[in-house]
Short mmCIF file of C-alpha atoms and ligand atoms in Angstrom, two decimals:
data_model
loop_
_atom_site.label_atom_id
_atom_site.label_comp_id
_atom_site.label_asym_id
_atom_site.label_seq_id
_atom_site.Cartn_x
_atom_site.Cartn_y
_atom_site.Cartn_z
CA MET A 287 28.22 6.23 1.33
CA ASP A 288 24.56 8.16 0.39
CA LYS A 289 26.79 11.79 0.18
CA LYS A 290 26.32 13.39 -3.70
CA GLU A 291 28.83 16.76 -3.72
CA LEU A 292 26.82 20.06 -4.58
CA ASN A 293 28.83 20.82 -7.57
CA GLN A 294 30.84 17.16 -8.94
CA THR A 295 31.76 18.69 -11.93
CA ASN A 296 33.93 21.76 -10.34
CA PRO A 297 34.16 21.30 -6.54
CA PHE A 298 35.52 25.10 -5.57
CA LEU A 299 31.98 26.33 -6.97
CA PRO A 300 30.08 27.44 -4.38
CA GLU A 301 26.00 26.56 -5.35
CA PRO A 302 23.53 29.73 -4.00
CA GLY A 303 21.56 28.94 -0.60
CA ARG A 304 19.21 31.48 0.83
CA ILE A 305 18.75 32.38 4.27
CA VAL A 306 15.92 30.97 5.45
CA ARG A 307 16.39 32.12 9.15
CA LEU A 308 18.27 34.28 11.66
CA TYR A 309 18.91 34.79 14.72
CA PRO A 310 21.33 35.20 17.82
CA LEU A 311 21.24 31.64 19.67
CA THR A 312 24.39 33.66 22.61
CA ASP A 313 26.16 36.96 22.26
CA ASP A 314 28.54 35.72 19.88
CA VAL A 315 26.38 32.17 18.27
CA ARG A 316 24.13 32.71 15.99
CA PHE A 317 22.37 30.74 13.86
CA PHE A 318 21.71 29.70 10.33
CA GLN A 319 18.77 27.76 8.40
CA VAL A 320 20.02 27.94 4.92
CA ARG A 321 18.01 26.28 1.95
CA ILE A 322 19.56 25.59 -1.27
CA ALA A 323 18.34 27.57 -4.14
CA ASP A 324 18.17 25.12 -6.59
CA MET A 325 14.87 23.59 -5.44
CA ASP A 326 16.31 19.96 -6.37
CA LYS A 327 19.45 20.12 -5.45
CA ALA A 328 18.12 21.34 -1.84
CA LEU A 329 16.01 18.17 -1.35
CA SER A 330 18.71 15.79 -3.14
CA PHE A 331 20.90 17.04 -1.02
CA ARG A 332 22.27 14.14 1.51
CA TYR A 333 24.89 14.46 4.04
CA ARG A 334 25.91 12.38 7.21
CA ALA A 335 25.37 14.29 10.99
CA GLY A 336 29.33 15.21 11.55
CA GLN A 337 30.09 16.65 8.49
CA PHE A 338 30.72 20.03 7.20
CA ALA A 339 30.16 22.74 4.92
CA MET A 340 32.24 25.38 3.41
CA VAL A 341 30.19 28.87 3.31
CA SER A 342 31.31 31.28 1.39
CA ILE A 343 30.51 34.96 0.91
CA LEU A 344 31.75 37.10 -2.07
CA GLY A 345 34.37 39.94 -1.81
CA ALA A 346 35.52 38.66 2.24
CA GLY A 347 35.81 34.14 1.75
CA GLU A 348 34.51 31.43 2.86
CA ALA A 349 35.07 28.54 6.44
CA PRO A 350 34.27 25.80 7.32
CA PHE A 351 31.34 25.03 9.88
CA SER A 352 29.89 22.06 11.00
CA ILE A 353 25.79 20.99 9.51
CA SER A 354 23.87 21.37 12.84
CA SER A 355 20.34 19.85 11.05
CA THR A 356 20.55 16.20 11.22
CA PRO A 357 20.35 14.01 7.73
CA SER A 358 16.79 12.71 8.30
CA ARG A 359 15.46 16.17 8.15
CA PRO A 360 15.95 17.04 3.77
CA GLY A 361 15.61 20.22 2.42
CA LEU A 362 16.89 22.73 4.92
CA LEU A 363 20.37 23.34 6.54
CA GLU A 364 21.48 23.78 9.98
CA PHE A 365 24.21 25.90 11.45
CA CYS A 366 25.89 27.81 13.97
CA ILE A 367 27.87 30.72 13.73
CA ARG A 368 30.52 32.36 15.97
CA HIS A 369 31.28 35.56 14.99
CA VAL A 370 35.47 35.73 15.44
CA GLY A 371 36.86 37.46 12.39
CA THR A 372 36.68 38.14 8.45
CA VAL A 373 34.28 35.37 7.44
CA THR A 374 31.88 35.53 10.57
CA ASN A 375 32.07 39.22 10.56
CA ALA A 376 30.48 39.65 6.55
CA LEU A 377 28.22 36.64 7.82
CA PHE A 378 27.37 38.68 9.94
CA ARG A 379 26.42 41.25 8.98
CA LEU A 380 23.89 39.41 6.24
CA LYS A 381 20.10 38.87 7.12
CA GLU A 382 16.89 36.45 6.12
CA ASN A 383 16.71 36.41 1.65
CA ASP A 384 20.21 36.98 2.24
CA LEU A 385 22.25 34.63 -0.36
CA VAL A 386 25.07 33.16 0.82
CA GLY A 387 27.13 29.84 -1.18
CA LEU A 388 27.97 26.26 0.06
CA ARG A 389 30.26 23.98 -1.24
CA GLY A 390 30.56 20.18 1.14
CA PRO A 391 29.00 18.14 2.59
CA TYR A 392 32.48 17.18 3.43
CA GLY A 393 34.77 15.31 5.89
CA ASN A 394 33.78 11.63 7.63
CA GLY A 395 31.00 12.71 9.46
CA PHE A 396 30.19 9.68 12.75
CA PRO A 397 29.64 6.02 11.49
CA VAL A 398 26.00 5.77 12.63
CA GLU A 399 25.10 2.62 10.95
CA LYS A 400 27.66 0.99 12.67
CA MET A 401 26.01 2.92 16.04
CA LYS A 402 22.50 1.39 15.49
CA GLY A 403 21.66 -0.69 18.50
CA LYS A 404 24.12 0.57 21.05
CA ASP A 405 23.33 3.02 23.22
CA ILE A 406 24.92 6.35 22.85
CA LEU A 407 26.08 9.25 25.50
CA ILE A 408 26.83 12.34 23.74
CA VAL A 409 28.53 14.83 25.33
CA MET A 410 29.00 18.39 24.65
CA GLY A 411 30.57 21.45 25.92
CA GLY A 412 30.30 25.16 24.21
CA LEU A 413 30.36 25.32 20.24
CA GLY A 414 30.53 21.37 20.33
CA ALA A 415 26.99 21.39 20.12
CA ALA A 416 26.96 22.39 16.73
CA PRO A 417 27.52 19.05 15.14
CA LEU A 418 27.01 17.22 18.02
CA ARG A 419 23.07 18.81 17.36
CA SER A 420 22.39 16.36 14.34
CA VAL A 421 23.86 13.51 15.47
CA LEU A 422 21.53 13.75 18.66
CA LEU A 423 17.84 14.64 16.17
CA TYR A 424 18.98 12.17 13.97
CA CYS A 425 19.46 9.01 16.88
CA LEU A 426 15.61 11.16 18.45
CA ASP A 427 14.31 10.96 14.34
CA ASN A 428 15.09 7.08 14.84
CA ARG A 429 14.77 6.50 18.44
CA ASP A 430 13.63 2.26 17.65
CA GLN A 431 17.49 2.34 15.91
CA PHE A 432 19.32 3.07 18.81
CA GLY A 433 19.86 1.68 22.74
CA ARG A 434 19.89 4.35 25.26
CA VAL A 435 20.08 8.15 23.90
CA ILE A 436 22.17 9.67 26.57
CA LEU A 437 23.20 13.37 26.55
CA LEU A 438 25.83 15.60 28.62
CA HIS A 439 25.52 19.55 27.74
CA GLY A 440 28.00 22.41 29.83
CA ALA A 441 28.49 25.41 29.12
CA LYS A 442 29.96 28.12 31.37
CA ARG A 443 26.87 30.20 32.25
CA PRO A 444 23.43 29.93 31.42
CA ALA A 445 22.98 33.24 28.71
CA GLU A 446 25.96 30.92 26.66
CA MET A 447 24.73 27.52 26.43
CA ILE A 448 23.78 27.06 23.26
CA PHE A 449 19.98 25.67 21.49
CA ARG A 450 19.01 26.18 25.67
CA GLU A 451 15.29 25.97 25.02
CA GLU A 452 15.21 23.60 22.69
CA PHE A 453 17.26 21.46 25.40
CA PHE A 454 15.18 22.05 27.86
CA ASP A 455 12.47 20.95 25.74
CA LEU A 456 14.83 17.61 24.81
CA LYS A 457 14.49 17.15 28.91
CA LYS A 458 11.04 16.43 28.84
CA ARG A 459 10.91 13.25 26.76
CA ASP A 460 11.28 9.68 28.54
CA ASP A 461 13.76 8.42 25.67
CA LEU A 462 16.19 10.79 26.53
CA GLU A 463 18.57 10.40 29.38
CA CYS A 464 19.25 15.03 29.49
CA TYR A 465 21.60 16.62 32.17
CA LEU A 466 22.70 20.47 31.27
CA ALA A 467 24.75 21.93 33.58
CA VAL A 468 26.66 25.65 33.85
CA ASP A 469 30.27 26.58 35.64
CA GLU A 470 28.56 29.43 36.80
CA ASP A 471 24.92 30.68 36.92
CA ASP A 472 25.11 34.22 37.00
CA THR A 473 21.14 34.83 36.97
CA GLY A 474 20.06 33.31 40.10
CA LYS A 475 17.26 31.77 37.75
CA TRP A 476 19.11 28.31 36.35
CA ASN A 477 17.82 25.38 38.04
CA ASP A 478 19.17 22.81 37.01
CA ASN A 479 23.73 21.56 37.84
CA VAL A 480 25.99 23.86 38.05
CA GLY A 481 29.76 22.69 37.67
CA VAL A 482 32.02 21.76 34.92
CA VAL A 483 29.92 18.51 32.63
CA THR A 484 32.35 16.26 33.76
CA THR A 485 29.90 16.66 37.11
CA LEU A 486 27.33 14.95 35.36
CA PHE A 487 29.42 11.77 34.75
CA PRO A 488 28.25 10.33 38.61
CA MET A 489 24.36 11.20 37.25
CA ILE A 490 24.35 8.54 34.68
CA LYS A 491 23.75 4.85 35.80
CA GLY A 492 24.72 1.28 34.89
CA ILE A 493 26.24 2.08 31.96
CA ASP A 494 27.28 -0.93 29.68
CA PRO A 495 31.17 -0.12 28.55
CA LYS A 496 30.98 -2.57 25.51
CA ASN A 497 27.61 -2.15 24.22
CA THR A 498 28.41 1.95 23.91
CA TYR A 499 29.49 4.93 21.62
CA SER A 500 30.18 7.91 22.88
CA MET A 501 30.51 11.21 20.87
CA VAL A 502 32.57 15.13 21.91
CA CYS A 503 33.02 17.70 21.74
CA GLY A 504 34.11 21.22 22.99
CA PRO A 505 36.65 23.04 23.57
CA PRO A 506 39.98 21.59 23.67
CA ILE A 507 40.17 21.89 27.53
CA MET A 508 37.58 19.97 27.68
CA TYR A 509 38.94 16.89 25.62
CA LYS A 510 41.12 15.49 28.95
CA PHE A 511 38.23 15.61 31.57
CA VAL A 512 35.95 13.77 29.67
CA LEU A 513 38.18 11.29 28.32
CA LYS A 514 39.37 10.02 31.25
CA GLU A 515 35.74 10.25 32.76
CA LEU A 516 35.05 7.67 29.62
CA VAL A 517 38.45 5.73 29.78
CA LYS A 518 37.25 5.16 33.84
CA LEU A 519 33.47 4.24 32.28
CA ASP A 520 35.55 1.26 30.26
CA ILE A 521 34.28 2.44 27.14
CA PRO A 522 36.30 1.00 23.94
CA LYS A 523 38.67 3.71 23.18
CA ASP A 524 38.05 2.90 19.02
CA GLN A 525 33.62 3.89 20.41
CA ILE A 526 34.26 7.42 21.78
CA LEU A 527 34.16 9.48 18.72
CA MET A 528 35.36 13.33 19.16
CA THR A 529 34.73 15.73 16.43
CA LEU A 530 38.07 17.76 15.98
CA GLU A 531 38.90 21.22 14.50
CA ARG A 532 41.89 22.04 12.63
CA ARG A 533 42.97 24.89 10.51
CA MET A 534 40.85 24.50 6.22
CA LYS A 535 41.23 26.30 3.26
CA CYS A 536 39.95 23.84 0.76
CA GLY A 537 38.04 21.06 1.99
CA VAL A 538 39.12 18.43 -0.29
CA GLY A 539 42.01 17.51 0.34
CA LYS A 540 43.69 19.42 -2.12
CA CYS A 541 45.73 22.66 -0.26
CA GLY A 542 47.11 20.42 2.27
CA HIS A 543 46.44 23.52 5.45
CA CYS A 544 44.83 20.52 7.04
CA ALA A 545 47.21 18.19 7.01
CA ILE A 546 49.33 16.11 10.35
CA ASP A 547 51.59 13.46 9.01
CA TYR A 548 49.42 11.29 6.54
CA ILE A 549 46.09 12.70 8.02
CA TYR A 550 43.58 15.42 5.84
CA THR A 551 41.81 16.29 8.34
CA CYS A 552 39.37 17.12 5.92
CA LEU A 553 39.10 13.85 4.70
CA ASP A 554 40.49 11.47 7.39
CA GLY A 555 38.22 13.90 9.60
CA PRO A 556 36.67 16.15 11.37
CA VAL A 557 35.41 12.67 13.12
CA PHE A 558 37.90 10.20 14.78
CA THR A 559 38.28 8.26 17.10
CA TYR A 560 39.79 8.43 21.10
CA TRP A 561 42.58 5.57 19.42
CA ASP A 562 43.57 8.22 16.37
CA VAL A 563 43.75 10.85 18.96
CA ILE A 564 45.86 8.26 21.05
CA HIS A 565 49.09 7.54 18.60
CA MET A 566 48.59 11.08 16.49
CA ARG A 567 48.40 13.01 19.64
CA GLU A 568 48.71 16.67 17.38
CA LEU A 569 44.84 15.76 16.37
CA ILE A 570 43.75 18.09 19.59
C1 LIG B 195 35.52 21.24 10.35
C2 LIG B 195 35.03 21.81 10.90
C3 LIG B 195 33.79 22.37 11.22
C4 LIG B 195 33.62 24.13 12.45
N1 LIG B 195 32.94 24.29 12.84
C5 LIG B 195 32.14 25.42 13.13
C6 LIG B 195 30.58 26.03 13.49
O1 LIG B 195 30.22 24.99 12.80
N2 LIG B 195 30.69 27.16 13.81
C7 LIG B 195 31.73 27.33 14.08
O2 LIG B 195 31.19 29.09 14.43
N3 LIG B 195 33.04 27.59 13.38
C8 LIG B 195 33.30 26.07 13.44
N4 LIG B 195 34.15 25.77 12.73
C9 LIG B 195 35.14 27.10 13.35
C10 LIG B 195 35.13 28.60 11.98
O3 LIG B 195 35.31 27.78 10.50
C11 LIG B 195 36.00 29.61 12.53
O4 LIG B 195 35.84 30.18 13.20
C12 LIG B 195 36.07 30.20 11.07
O5 LIG B 195 36.92 30.03 9.92
C13 LIG B 195 36.09 31.65 11.17
O6 LIG B 195 36.88 32.46 9.82
P1 LIG B 195 36.85 34.08 10.25
O7 LIG B 195 37.44 34.17 8.53
O8 LIG B 195 35.27 34.48 10.60
O9 LIG B 195 38.66 34.00 10.89
P2 LIG B 195 39.88 34.85 10.62
O10 LIG B 195 39.43 35.88 10.33
O11 LIG B 195 40.05 33.44 9.60
O12 LIG B 195 40.37 34.08 12.27
C14 LIG B 195 39.48 34.58 13.63
C15 LIG B 195 40.00 34.60 14.66
O13 LIG B 195 39.95 33.49 15.11
C16 LIG B 195 41.29 32.26 14.48
N5 LIG B 195 40.74 31.22 13.98
C17 LIG B 195 40.29 30.83 12.79
N6 LIG B 195 39.18 29.70 12.19
C18 LIG B 195 40.02 28.86 13.36
C19 LIG B 195 40.04 27.63 13.30
N7 LIG B 195 39.52 26.30 11.94
N8 LIG B 195 40.50 26.91 14.43
C20 LIG B 195 40.45 27.42 15.61
N9 LIG B 195 40.81 28.49 15.55
C21 LIG B 195 40.72 30.02 14.46
C22 LIG B 195 42.40 32.60 13.80
O14 LIG B 195 43.49 31.88 14.80
C23 LIG B 195 41.91 34.22 14.38
O15 LIG B 195 42.51 34.21 16.30
C24 LIG B 195 34.67 25.34 12.08
C25 LIG B 195 35.52 24.88 11.04
C26 LIG B 195 35.98 23.42 11.39
C27 LIG B 195 37.46 23.21 10.69
S1 LIG B 196 41.15 22.05 3.97
FE1 LIG B 196 42.85 21.76 1.74
S2 LIG B 196 43.41 19.56 2.48
FE2 LIG B 196 41.86 20.01 4.31
#
């Protein structure tokens, strides 16, 4: 793997990163585009879709966030961050040009090498768009290396659909099958599907299950129903990948906060196969 951590001598030392773009994606989610301040490190920073970074802010602490940008466009790191508590509260007080600390990249990420030549089915709900946008953009930037690319994206309401405008644009591509849905249209202006994300499955035709890798991320309730649909499609369980969140502290397999039995989710995850999850139900 071409992974290179920012500070290889001391993995806990954050590297300063400057916020170059910052804007709201929904009422409680913001988009942060960050450039590692040291230009050499910014350009040599390599990660894989599905990995995460620890983002810190002096005096407030640090927290793990999925890298939402694609490794195929190096130099800038993007995050979608939901405002929930102490660290995210401090991050939401920042403005463009302010500094954050960065450690990483951490976790296993998606096995994109194995996925080459295969069809790709991405199913995202709510903030699940954060890690899956990275792999989606990676597949689109390397379009000739994959078969069909299919995206199902669900949100509660139109205003809560993260990267709404970006996905409307992607819908115009003829090399991506993109289906969007909201549970409820409270605007009267939504011209797409209304219903939970699983109502989009009947729109996908002619899946070749053995040749398909599926990736899923969303709220915990979504997994149960989406996994049922994927199994119905006959996609092998080791080709169904999901990215899961656990409480994490160090991100590097030292503190034990993320451990379930012998698995450290910061090292062995956050990407797991359905096969892994069946054997370790506590993962979800
Ligand atoms: C690998 C990984 C990737 C992640 N990617 C993203 C991302 O792309 N965008 C994003 O917004 N968030 C992401 N998260 C979650 C994010 O790390 C937490 O929201 C963050 O740690 C909250 O920090 P805080 O100090 O603001 O909240 P706290 O003050 O620590 O907590 C506020 C509330 O949120 C709950 N909470 C905090 N962390 C978690 C968690 N991990 N799981 C469930 N409940 C939690 C607490 O129990 C509490 O109720 C990710 C987590 C992991 C492990
Ligand atoms: S977060 Fe510390 S061991 Fe995984």
